[in-house]
Coordinates of C-alpha atoms in Angstrom, one line a residue:
Chain A
X1 CA 24.3 -14.9 14.6
X2 CA 26.0 -12.4 16.9
X3 CA 22.7 -11.8 18.6
X4 CA 22.2 -15.4 19.3
X5 CA 25.7 -16.0 20.6
X6 CA 25.6 -12.9 22.8
X7 CA 22.2 -14.0 24.3
X8 CA 23.6 -17.5 25.0
X9 CA 26.6 -16.0 26.7
X10 CA 24.3 -14.0 28.9
X11 CA 22.0 -16.9 29.7
X12 CA 24.9 -19.2 30.7
X13 CA 25.8 -19.0 34.3
X14 CA 26.7 -21.3 37.2
X15 CA 23.5 -20.6 39.0
X16 CA 20.1 -22.3 38.4
X17 CA 21.0 -24.4 35.4
X18 CA 17.6 -26.1 35.3
X19 CA 15.8 -22.8 35.2
X20 CA 18.0 -21.5 32.5
X21 CA 17.0 -24.5 30.3
X22 CA 13.4 -23.7 30.9
X23 CA 13.9 -20.1 29.8
X24 CA 15.6 -21.2 26.7
X25 CA 12.8 -23.6 25.8
X26 CA 10.4 -20.7 26.5
X27 CA 12.4 -18.6 24.0
X28 CA 11.9 -21.2 21.3
X29 CA 8.2 -20.9 21.8
X30 CA 8.2 -17.1 22.2
X31 CA 10.4 -16.6 19.2
X32 CA 8.2 -18.6 16.9
X33 CA 5.0 -17.2 18.4
X34 CA 6.3 -13.6 17.8
X35 CA 7.4 -14.1 14.3
X36 CA 4.7 -16.4 12.9
X37 CA 2.0 -13.8 12.1
X38 CA 4.3 -11.7 10.0
X39 CA 6.2 -14.7 8.6
X40 CA 3.0 -16.5 7.6
X41 CA 1.6 -13.4 5.9
X42 CA 4.9 -12.7 4.1
X43 CA 5.2 -16.3 3.0
X44 CA 1.7 -16.6 1.7
X45 CA 1.7 -13.2 -0.1
X46 CA 5.4 -12.9 -1.0
X47 CA 7.5 -16.1 -1.0
X48 CA 5.0 -18.7 -2.2
X49 CA 3.8 -16.5 -5.1
X50 CA 7.3 -16.3 -6.5
X51 CA 7.5 -20.0 -7.1
X52 CA 3.8 -20.0 -8.2
X53 CA 4.6 -17.4 -10.8
X54 CA 7.3 -19.7 -12.3
X55 CA 4.6 -22.5 -12.4
X56 CA 2.0 -20.2 -14.0
X57 CA 4.5 -19.2 -16.7
X58 CA 4.6 -22.8 -18.1
X59 CA 0.8 -23.1 -18.2
X60 CA -2.1 -21.9 -20.4
X61 CA -4.4 -20.3 -17.9
X62 CA -6.9 -17.4 -17.8
X63 CA -6.3 -17.3 -14.0
X64 CA -10.0 -18.1 -13.2
X65 CA -10.1 -21.8 -14.1
X66 CA -7.5 -24.5 -13.7
X67 CA -4.6 -24.2 -16.3
X68 CA -3.1 -26.8 -18.5
X69 CA 0.7 -27.4 -18.7
X70 CA 2.2 -26.0 -21.8
X71 CA 5.9 -26.3 -21.3
X72 CA 7.9 -23.5 -22.8
X73 CA 5.1 -22.4 -25.1
X74 CA 4.7 -19.0 -23.4
X75 CA 8.4 -18.3 -23.7
X76 CA 8.5 -19.3 -27.4
X77 CA 5.6 -17.0 -28.0
X78 CA 7.4 -14.2 -26.2
X79 CA 10.5 -14.5 -28.3
X80 CA 8.4 -14.2 -31.5
X81 CA 6.1 -11.5 -30.2
X82 CA 7.0 -8.1 -31.9
X83 CA 4.9 -6.1 -29.3
X84 CA 6.8 -7.7 -26.4
X85 CA 10.0 -6.6 -28.0
X86 CA 8.6 -3.2 -28.6
X87 CA 7.6 -3.0 -25.0
X88 CA 11.1 -4.2 -23.9
X89 CA 12.8 -1.6 -26.1
X90 CA 10.5 1.2 -24.8
X91 CA 11.1 0.1 -21.2
X92 CA 14.9 0.3 -21.8
X93 CA 14.5 3.7 -23.5
X94 CA 12.5 4.9 -20.6
X95 CA 15.2 3.8 -18.1
X96 CA 17.9 5.3 -20.2
X97 CA 16.1 8.7 -20.2
X98 CA 14.5 8.7 -16.8
X99 CA 17.4 7.5 -14.6
X100 CA 20.2 9.9 -15.7
X101 CA 18.0 12.9 -16.0
X102 CA 16.7 12.4 -12.5
X103 CA 20.2 11.9 -11.1
X104 CA 21.8 14.8 -12.9
X105 CA 19.1 17.2 -11.8
X106 CA 19.2 15.9 -8.2
X107 CA 22.8 16.7 -7.4
X108 CA 22.8 20.5 -7.7
X109 CA 19.3 20.6 -6.0
X110 CA 20.6 18.6 -3.1
X111 CA 23.7 20.9 -2.8
X112 CA 21.4 23.9 -2.8
X113 CA 19.1 22.4 -0.2
X114 CA 22.1 21.6 2.0
X115 CA 22.9 25.3 2.6
X116 CA 22.0 27.2 5.7
X117 CA 19.4 29.6 4.6
X118 CA 16.3 31.0 6.2
X119 CA 13.1 29.1 5.3
X120 CA 15.0 25.9 4.2
X121 CA 12.4 23.6 5.7
X122 CA 9.8 25.1 3.3
X123 CA 12.1 24.8 0.3
X124 CA 12.8 21.2 1.1
X125 CA 9.1 20.4 1.6
X126 CA 8.4 22.0 -1.8
X127 CA 10.9 19.8 -3.5
X128 CA 9.7 16.6 -1.6
X129 CA 5.9 17.3 -2.1
X130 CA 5.7 15.6 -5.5
X131 CA 7.1 12.5 -3.9
X132 CA 4.0 12.0 -1.8
X133 CA 1.6 12.9 -4.6
X134 CA -0.1 9.7 -5.8
X135 CA 0.7 8.4 -9.3
X136 CA -3.0 8.8 -10.2
X137 CA -3.1 12.5 -9.2
X138 CA 0.2 13.0 -11.0
X139 CA -1.3 11.5 -14.1
X140 CA -4.4 13.7 -13.9
X141 CA -2.4 16.9 -13.4
X142 CA 0.0 16.1 -16.3
X143 CA -2.9 15.1 -18.6
X144 CA -4.0 18.7 -18.3
X145 CA -0.5 20.2 -18.5
X146 CA 0.2 18.2 -21.7
X147 CA -3.3 18.5 -23.2
X148 CA -2.8 19.6 -26.8
X149 CA -5.9 21.8 -26.9
X150 CA -6.2 23.5 -23.5
X151 CA -3.0 22.4 -21.7
X152 CA -0.7 25.0 -20.1
X153 CA 2.5 23.9 -21.9
X154 CA 1.1 24.2 -25.4
X155 CA -0.5 27.5 -24.5
X156 CA 3.0 28.7 -23.4
X157 CA 4.6 27.4 -26.6
X158 CA 1.9 29.2 -28.6
X159 CA 2.6 32.5 -26.8
X160 CA 6.3 32.1 -27.6
X161 CA 5.5 31.4 -31.3
X162 CA 6.7 27.8 -31.0
X163 CA 5.0 24.9 -32.7
X164 CA 2.3 22.9 -30.8
X165 CA 3.2 19.5 -29.5
X166 CA 1.0 16.4 -29.3
X167 CA 2.6 14.9 -26.1
X168 CA 0.6 11.9 -24.9
X169 CA -1.3 11.9 -28.2
X170 CA 1.8 11.6 -30.4
X171 CA 3.6 8.3 -31.0
X172 CA 7.0 10.1 -31.0
X173 CA 6.4 12.2 -27.8
X174 CA 4.3 9.9 -25.6
X175 CA 7.3 8.2 -23.9
X176 CA 9.4 11.3 -23.4
X177 CA 6.2 13.0 -22.0
X178 CA 6.0 10.1 -19.5
X179 CA 9.6 10.7 -18.6
X180 CA 9.0 14.3 -17.9
X181 CA 6.1 13.5 -15.6
X182 CA 7.9 10.8 -13.7
X183 CA 11.1 12.9 -13.3
X184 CA 8.9 15.4 -11.5
X185 CA 7.5 12.7 -9.3
X186 CA 10.8 11.1 -8.4
X187 CA 13.2 14.0 -8.2
X188 CA 12.5 14.6 -4.5
X189 CA 13.5 11.0 -3.8
X190 CA 16.9 11.3 -5.5
X191 CA 17.4 14.7 -3.7
X192 CA 16.7 13.1 -0.3
X193 CA 19.3 10.4 -1.0
X194 CA 21.9 12.9 -2.1
X195 CA 21.0 15.3 0.7
X196 CA 21.6 12.7 3.4
X197 CA 24.9 11.7 1.8
X198 CA 26.0 15.4 1.8
X199 CA 25.0 15.7 5.4
X200 CA 27.3 12.8 6.2
X201 CA 30.3 14.5 4.6
X202 CA 32.5 15.3 7.6
X203 CA 32.7 19.1 8.3
X204 CA 36.4 18.8 8.9
X205 CA 37.0 17.7 5.3
X206 CA 35.3 20.8 3.9
X207 CA 37.1 23.0 6.4
X208 CA 40.5 21.4 5.5
X209 CA 39.7 22.1 1.8
X210 CA 38.9 25.7 2.6
X211 CA 42.2 26.1 4.6
X212 CA 44.1 24.6 1.7
X213 CA 42.7 27.5 -0.4
X214 CA 40.1 25.6 -2.3
X215 CA 37.1 27.7 -3.3
X216 CA 33.6 26.4 -2.6
X217 CA 33.2 25.2 -6.2
X218 CA 36.6 23.4 -6.2
X219 CA 35.9 21.9 -2.8
X220 CA 32.6 20.5 -4.1
X221 CA 34.2 18.8 -7.1
X222 CA 37.3 17.5 -5.1
X223 CA 35.7 16.6 -1.8
X224 CA 31.9 16.3 -1.9
X225 CA 31.3 14.9 -5.4
X226 CA 33.6 11.8 -4.9
X227 CA 31.8 11.2 -1.6
X228 CA 28.5 11.0 -3.4
X229 CA 29.6 7.9 -5.3
X230 CA 27.9 5.4 -3.0
X231 CA 24.7 7.4 -3.1
X232 CA 24.9 7.5 -6.9
X233 CA 25.4 3.8 -7.3
X234 CA 22.5 3.1 -5.0
X235 CA 20.3 5.6 -6.9
X236 CA 21.4 4.2 -10.3
X237 CA 20.2 0.8 -9.3
X238 CA 17.1 1.8 -7.3
X239 CA 15.8 4.1 -9.9
X240 CA 16.4 1.6 -12.6
X241 CA 14.6 -1.2 -10.7
X242 CA 11.6 1.2 -10.2
X243 CA 11.8 2.4 -13.8
X244 CA 11.6 -1.2 -15.0
X245 CA 8.3 -1.5 -13.0
X246 CA 6.7 1.6 -14.5
X247 CA 2.9 1.1 -14.8
X248 CA 0.6 3.5 -12.9
X249 CA 1.5 6.6 -14.8
X250 CA 1.2 4.9 -18.2
X251 CA -2.2 3.3 -17.2
X252 CA -3.6 6.6 -16.0
X253 CA -2.4 8.8 -18.9
X254 CA -1.7 7.0 -22.2
X255 CA -3.0 3.4 -21.7
X256 CA 0.1 2.3 -23.5
X257 CA -0.7 4.3 -26.7
X258 CA -0.9 5.7 -29.2
X259 CA -0.2 2.6 -31.2
X260 CA 1.8 0.9 -28.4
X261 CA 4.2 3.9 -28.4
X262 CA 4.2 4.0 -24.6
X263 CA 3.6 0.3 -23.8
X264 CA 6.2 -0.8 -21.3
X265 CA 6.7 -4.3 -19.9
X266 CA 4.5 -4.1 -16.8
X267 CA 1.7 -2.5 -18.8
X268 CA 2.0 -5.3 -21.4
X269 CA 1.9 -7.9 -18.6
X270 CA -1.3 -6.3 -17.2
X271 CA -2.8 -6.2 -20.7
X272 CA -2.0 -9.9 -21.3
X273 CA -3.4 -11.0 -17.9
X274 CA -6.5 -8.8 -17.6
X275 CA -7.5 -7.8 -21.2
X276 CA -6.4 -10.9 -23.2
X277 CA -6.9 -13.2 -20.2
X278 CA -3.6 -15.0 -21.0
X279 CA -2.4 -15.4 -17.5
X280 CA 0.4 -17.9 -18.4
X281 CA 1.9 -15.5 -20.9
X282 CA 1.6 -12.6 -18.5
X283 CA 3.5 -14.7 -15.8
X284 CA 6.2 -15.5 -18.4
X285 CA 6.6 -11.8 -19.0
X286 CA 6.9 -11.3 -15.3
X287 CA 9.6 -13.9 -15.0
X288 CA 11.5 -12.2 -17.8
X289 CA 11.2 -8.9 -15.9
X290 CA 12.3 -10.6 -12.7
X291 CA 15.4 -11.9 -14.3
X292 CA 16.4 -8.4 -15.6
X293 CA 15.8 -6.9 -12.1
X294 CA 17.8 -9.7 -10.5
X295 CA 20.7 -8.9 -12.9
X296 CA 20.4 -5.2 -11.9
X297 CA 20.5 -6.1 -8.2
X298 CA 23.6 -8.3 -8.6
X299 CA 25.3 -5.4 -10.5
X300 CA 24.3 -3.2 -7.5
X301 CA 26.1 -5.5 -5.1
X302 CA 29.2 -5.5 -7.4
X303 CA 29.1 -1.7 -7.8
X304 CA 28.5 -1.3 -4.0
X305 CA 31.7 -3.3 -3.3
X306 CA 33.7 -1.3 -5.8
X307 CA 32.7 2.1 -4.5
X308 CA 32.5 1.2 -0.8
X309 CA 36.1 2.5 -0.2
X310 CA 34.7 6.0 -0.7
X311 CA 32.3 5.6 2.2
X312 CA 32.9 8.3 4.8
X313 CA 33.6 7.0 8.3
Chain B
X1 CA 28.0 33.5 -4.7
X2 CA 28.0 30.3 -2.8
X3 CA 31.1 31.7 -0.9
X4 CA 28.7 33.3 1.5
X5 CA 27.6 30.1 3.0
X6 CA 28.8 28.9 6.4
X7 CA 30.6 25.9 5.0
X8 CA 33.6 27.8 3.8
X9 CA 33.8 29.8 7.0
X10 CA 35.6 28.6 10.2
X11 CA 33.3 26.9 12.7
X12 CA 31.1 29.5 14.4
X13 CA 30.1 29.7 18.0
X14 CA 26.4 28.9 18.6
X15 CA 24.1 31.9 18.8
X16 CA 23.9 31.5 22.6
X17 CA 27.7 32.0 22.9
X18 CA 28.1 35.0 20.6
X19 CA 26.5 37.4 23.0
X20 CA 24.9 40.5 21.4
X21 CA 24.3 40.0 17.7
X22 CA 26.5 42.1 15.5
X23 CA 24.0 42.9 12.8
X24 CA 21.1 41.3 11.0
X25 CA 22.4 39.1 8.2
X26 CA 21.5 40.1 4.7
X27 CA 19.2 37.6 3.0
X28 CA 21.3 35.0 1.1
X29 CA 21.5 35.3 -2.7
X30 CA 20.7 31.6 -2.7
X31 CA 17.1 32.5 -2.5
X32 CA 17.4 33.6 -6.1
X33 CA 17.9 29.9 -7.0
X34 CA 15.7 28.4 -4.3
X35 CA 12.5 30.3 -5.2
X36 CA 12.4 29.4 -8.9
X37 CA 13.1 25.8 -7.9
X38 CA 10.3 25.8 -5.5
X39 CA 8.0 27.3 -8.0
X40 CA 8.8 24.6 -10.6
X41 CA 8.3 21.8 -8.2
X42 CA 5.1 23.1 -6.7
X43 CA 3.6 24.5 -10.0
X44 CA 1.7 21.4 -11.0
X45 CA 0.2 21.1 -7.5
X46 CA -0.6 24.8 -7.4
X47 CA -2.4 24.6 -10.8
X48 CA -4.3 21.5 -9.6
X49 CA -5.7 23.6 -6.7
X50 CA -6.3 26.7 -8.9
X51 CA -8.1 24.8 -11.6
X52 CA -10.2 23.1 -9.0
X53 CA -11.7 26.5 -8.0
X54 CA -11.9 27.9 -11.6
X55 CA -14.7 27.9 -14.1
X56 CA -14.3 25.8 -17.2
X57 CA -13.6 28.8 -19.4
X58 CA -10.7 29.9 -17.1
X59 CA -8.8 26.7 -17.6
X60 CA -8.0 27.9 -21.2
X61 CA -6.3 31.2 -20.1
X62 CA -2.7 31.9 -20.6
X63 CA -0.8 33.0 -18.7
X64 CA -2.6 31.2 -15.9
X65 CA -3.7 33.4 -13.1
X66 CA -5.9 33.5 -10.1
X67 CA -9.5 32.5 -11.0
X68 CA -12.0 35.3 -11.1
X69 CA -13.9 33.8 -8.1
X70 CA -13.7 30.8 -6.0
X71 CA -15.9 28.2 -7.4
X72 CA -16.4 25.7 -4.7
X73 CA -19.3 24.1 -6.6
X74 CA -16.7 22.1 -8.5
X75 CA -16.1 20.1 -5.3
X76 CA -19.8 19.7 -4.8
X77 CA -20.3 18.6 -8.4
X78 CA -17.5 16.0 -8.1
X79 CA -18.9 14.8 -4.8
X80 CA -22.4 14.4 -6.3
X81 CA -21.2 12.7 -9.4
X82 CA -19.4 10.0 -7.7
X83 CA -19.3 8.3 -4.3
X84 CA -16.1 10.2 -3.1
X85 CA -17.1 10.0 0.5
X86 CA -17.4 6.3 0.2
X87 CA -14.0 5.9 -1.5
X88 CA -12.3 8.2 1.0
X89 CA -13.8 6.0 3.8
X90 CA -12.7 2.8 2.1
X91 CA -9.1 4.2 1.7
X92 CA -9.1 5.3 5.3
X93 CA -10.3 1.9 6.6
X94 CA -7.8 0.0 4.5
X95 CA -4.9 2.3 5.3
X96 CA -5.6 2.4 9.1
X97 CA -6.0 -1.4 9.2
X98 CA -2.7 -1.9 7.4
X99 CA -0.9 0.5 9.7
X100 CA -2.2 -1.2 12.8
X101 CA -1.3 -4.6 11.4
X102 CA 2.2 -3.6 10.5
X103 CA 2.8 -1.9 13.9
X104 CA 1.7 -5.1 15.7
X105 CA 3.1 -7.9 13.5
X106 CA 6.3 -6.2 12.5
X107 CA 7.1 -5.1 16.0
X108 CA 6.6 -8.7 17.3
X109 CA 8.6 -10.2 14.5
X110 CA 11.3 -7.6 14.6
X111 CA 11.8 -8.0 18.4
X112 CA 12.0 -11.7 18.1
X113 CA 14.5 -11.6 15.2
X114 CA 16.7 -9.1 17.1
X115 CA 16.5 -10.4 20.6
X116 CA 15.1 -13.9 21.0
X117 CA 17.5 -16.8 20.2
X118 CA 15.3 -19.4 18.6
X119 CA 15.9 -22.2 16.2
X120 CA 15.6 -21.2 12.5
X121 CA 15.6 -17.4 13.3
X122 CA 18.4 -16.7 10.9
X123 CA 17.0 -18.7 8.0
X124 CA 13.5 -17.1 8.5
X125 CA 15.0 -13.6 8.6
X126 CA 17.0 -14.2 5.4
X127 CA 13.7 -15.4 3.7
X128 CA 12.0 -12.2 4.8
X129 CA 14.9 -10.1 3.4
X130 CA 14.7 -12.0 0.1
X131 CA 11.0 -11.1 -0.4
X132 CA 12.0 -7.5 0.2
X133 CA 13.7 -7.6 -3.2
X134 CA 10.8 -9.2 -5.1
X135 CA 8.9 -6.7 -7.2
X136 CA 5.1 -6.7 -6.7
X137 CA 4.3 -7.2 -10.4
X138 CA 5.9 -10.7 -10.2
X139 CA 3.8 -12.0 -7.4
X140 CA 0.5 -10.2 -8.2
X141 CA -1.0 -12.9 -10.3
X142 CA -0.6 -15.8 -7.8
X143 CA -1.6 -13.3 -5.0
X144 CA -4.8 -12.7 -6.9
X145 CA -5.4 -16.5 -6.9
X146 CA -4.7 -16.8 -3.2
X147 CA -7.1 -13.9 -2.5
X148 CA -9.8 -15.6 -4.6
X149 CA -9.2 -18.9 -2.8
X150 CA -9.7 -17.1 0.5
X151 CA -13.0 -15.8 -0.9
X152 CA -11.9 -12.2 -0.6
X153 CA -12.1 -11.1 -4.2
X154 CA -13.6 -7.7 -4.6
X155 CA -13.7 -7.0 -0.9
X156 CA -11.7 -4.6 1.3
X157 CA -10.2 -7.7 2.9
X158 CA -8.3 -8.2 -0.4
X159 CA -6.7 -4.9 0.1
X160 CA -5.9 -5.3 3.8
X161 CA -4.8 -8.9 4.3
X162 CA -1.9 -9.1 1.9
X163 CA -0.5 -5.8 3.4
X164 CA -0.9 -6.6 7.1
X165 CA 2.8 -7.3 7.5
X166 CA 5.5 -6.2 5.1
X167 CA 9.1 -7.4 4.9
X168 CA 10.2 -3.8 5.0
X169 CA 8.4 -3.3 8.4
X170 CA 10.0 -6.4 9.9
X171 CA 13.4 -5.2 8.7
X172 CA 12.9 -1.6 10.0
X173 CA 11.8 -2.9 13.4
X174 CA 14.6 -5.4 13.7
X175 CA 17.1 -2.6 13.0
X176 CA 15.5 -0.6 15.8
X177 CA 15.6 -3.3 18.4
X178 CA 19.3 -4.1 17.7
X179 CA 20.1 -0.5 18.7
X180 CA 18.4 -0.7 22.1
X181 CA 20.9 -1.5 25.0
X182 CA 20.5 -5.0 26.2
X183 CA 20.8 -4.0 29.8
X184 CA 17.3 -2.4 29.7
X185 CA 15.5 -5.6 29.1
X186 CA 17.7 -7.7 31.4
X187 CA 16.6 -5.6 34.4
X188 CA 13.0 -6.4 33.5
X189 CA 13.7 -10.1 33.1
X190 CA 15.4 -10.3 36.5
X191 CA 12.2 -8.7 37.9
X192 CA 10.4 -11.7 36.3
X193 CA 8.8 -10.1 33.2
X194 CA 8.2 -12.4 30.3
X195 CA 9.2 -11.6 26.7
X196 CA 5.8 -10.0 25.8
X197 CA 5.7 -8.0 29.0
X198 CA 9.3 -6.8 28.4
X199 CA 8.3 -5.7 24.9
X200 CA 5.2 -3.9 26.0
X201 CA 6.5 -2.1 29.1
X202 CA 10.2 -1.6 28.3
X203 CA 10.4 -1.3 24.5
X204 CA 7.1 0.3 23.4
X205 CA 7.9 3.6 25.3
X206 CA 11.2 3.8 23.4
X207 CA 9.7 3.0 20.0
X208 CA 7.8 6.3 19.3
X209 CA 9.8 7.6 16.4
X210 CA 10.2 4.2 14.7
X211 CA 6.5 3.4 15.0
X212 CA 5.7 6.9 13.6
X213 CA 8.1 6.2 10.6
X214 CA 6.5 2.8 9.9
X215 CA 3.0 4.2 10.3
X216 CA 3.6 7.1 8.0
X217 CA 5.3 5.0 5.3
X218 CA 2.6 2.3 5.5
X219 CA -0.2 4.8 5.3
X220 CA 1.4 6.6 2.3
X221 CA 2.1 3.4 0.5
X222 CA -1.4 1.9 1.0
X223 CA -3.3 5.2 0.4
X224 CA -1.5 5.8 -2.9
X225 CA -1.5 2.2 -4.1
X226 CA -3.1 1.8 -7.5
X227 CA -2.1 -1.5 -9.3
X228 CA -3.3 -3.9 -6.6
X229 CA -6.7 -2.2 -6.1
X230 CA -7.1 -2.1 -9.9
X231 CA -6.9 -5.8 -10.2
X232 CA -8.4 -6.8 -6.9
X233 CA -11.5 -4.6 -6.9
X234 CA -14.3 -4.4 -9.4
X235 CA -17.4 -3.0 -7.8
X236 CA -17.5 0.8 -7.3
X237 CA -18.6 0.4 -3.7
X238 CA -15.4 -1.2 -2.7
X239 CA -13.0 1.1 -4.6
X240 CA -10.3 3.1 -2.9
X241 CA -9.9 6.8 -3.6
X242 CA -7.1 6.3 -6.1
X243 CA -9.1 3.7 -8.1
X244 CA -12.2 5.7 -7.9
X245 CA -10.4 8.9 -9.1
X246 CA -9.0 7.0 -12.0
X247 CA -12.5 5.7 -13.0
X248 CA -13.9 9.2 -12.5
X249 CA -11.2 10.6 -14.8
X250 CA -12.3 8.1 -17.5
X251 CA -15.9 9.3 -17.2
X252 CA -15.3 13.0 -16.8
X253 CA -12.3 13.9 -18.9
X254 CA -14.0 17.0 -20.4
X255 CA -14.7 18.9 -17.2
X256 CA -11.3 19.8 -15.9
X257 CA -12.2 21.9 -12.8
X258 CA -14.4 19.1 -11.5
X259 CA -11.7 16.5 -12.2
X260 CA -9.1 18.6 -10.4
X261 CA -11.4 19.1 -7.4
X262 CA -11.7 15.3 -7.2
X263 CA -7.9 15.0 -7.5
X264 CA -7.4 17.6 -4.7
X265 CA -9.8 15.6 -2.5
X266 CA -7.8 12.4 -3.1
X267 CA -4.5 14.1 -2.0
X268 CA -5.6 16.2 1.0
X269 CA -5.1 13.5 3.7
X270 CA -1.6 12.6 2.4
X271 CA -0.5 16.2 2.1
X272 CA -1.7 17.0 5.6
X273 CA 0.1 14.0 6.9
X274 CA 3.2 15.0 4.9
X275 CA 3.3 18.5 6.4
X276 CA 2.8 17.1 10.0
X277 CA 5.3 14.2 9.7
X278 CA 7.8 15.5 7.2
X279 CA 10.8 14.5 9.2
X280 CA 9.7 10.9 9.5
X281 CA 9.2 10.8 5.7
X282 CA 12.6 12.2 5.0
X283 CA 14.4 10.2 7.6
X284 CA 12.9 6.9 6.6
X285 CA 13.2 7.5 2.9
X286 CA 16.8 8.4 3.4
X287 CA 17.5 5.2 5.4
X288 CA 15.4 2.7 3.5
X289 CA 15.3 3.8 -0.1
X290 CA 11.5 3.6 -0.1
X291 CA 9.1 5.3 -2.3

């Protein structure tokens, strides 16, 4: 809007009116020519499939042949499907564990990485390295760490005289084990967000606090921590949205087992579409997931407005 | 302990102004916290590398230590048991193609959205922003049907074409162009340069860091992608390294050193890129909330 009006103001002038109109018509063509490759691709692979997903969710289809309309049958099936509800509960449990643990660990680490110390670039890179490690590689590494027979963690517990754990192979521990693995993978992300928020805290504020006699610890709780509120509300929502989409790590390590103990919504969606060939039902699960994510996003906007008065200038 | 940091101290003069240095500063006690943190975060990666050069018997030791010798043959074994070279090549082709596509298409679109007043520009941009918020899992089933209708099932094209332009790239580029002073291009226009010419000769030289950011993020995203290759590719010859590694794991779960060697190979390009382009990673993740 502002861009368009500003450009029009620039283009308007007493001289060469005819030529100006030509330029504007040229802009119409240039604008569409410039955006169309990207817009066509994004429409075909992003926008149209959203609507298509809704249509698939009211069909019976194996995705390879034409489907038949089935009304709300997939949604009725979902409501009465105990495994779906188990997957939904486990997805919720995963979010409730993963998101707060990641955020609580990230704050002190970000504060630590915000200090001026020799070799800080190296320390930061070490904390960020898991972030670029692929989910498949992460899964392989943790499959060994958690391995009940030869894994490092059980070997350590054994040396300490503590009982051995089943981790991915135990129904009670598989989901918490996935949480441990993904916290390692995502911690660097949360640290980056907090670190950039800390670096935006005006120096004068901290200096003023120091002059007023606040110690470093007190200054942190009274000055820096409140200023981290926008970063926290962003992370809360962003980590939740990504936690709702958990798939790779589960596929690579537990395959949703044992006995569905680590089956989360996207894994169940995948299973329905590509193991049971029930594409319509998978699409319905996707729509349900989309609705949840949409709600989380709306809450983000609401939270963002509520906390925006903390934003440092 | 944290009292020693500079934040509590009054603003210091820069080193250049202080003249002769008073004395070497003592190492900060913060290292006592930073070193263990680093060890915990790096430990899984270090073990991955150590296991990859160990013998099978050494994987059961506790506490873990340096292997008795460097057993490079694990890498050779992994390489001979599966077409790793082929998978690495596929991943490289797909990633580079997607990087080039994003650089070209997103720059063009971002420039037009930021600078060219054309009918429908606002509406189109809002539509692009909307797709930014749609999770991939929601659109993957219809996308698979589209790819099949384009006769690209089980080809590298299925991995490239849907990722040639991303809403994130368009958004990043538009943000960049809105920060460039308008006067720069006006001079070019008065000299008679068209839009494309202005973009190429005035804007591109300024775009280095932004293009690097987009390249690095696109590369990382495509190289590490798993779910889309999993459903789009069936034949081993067309697999990417992540998909190949996962299949390899399924078939070779018992030989950990060989599996770890394979895992190291799948990560080398990304870790090298990370070390070289760390600041672009950090900056773009901080500004875009992207993983």
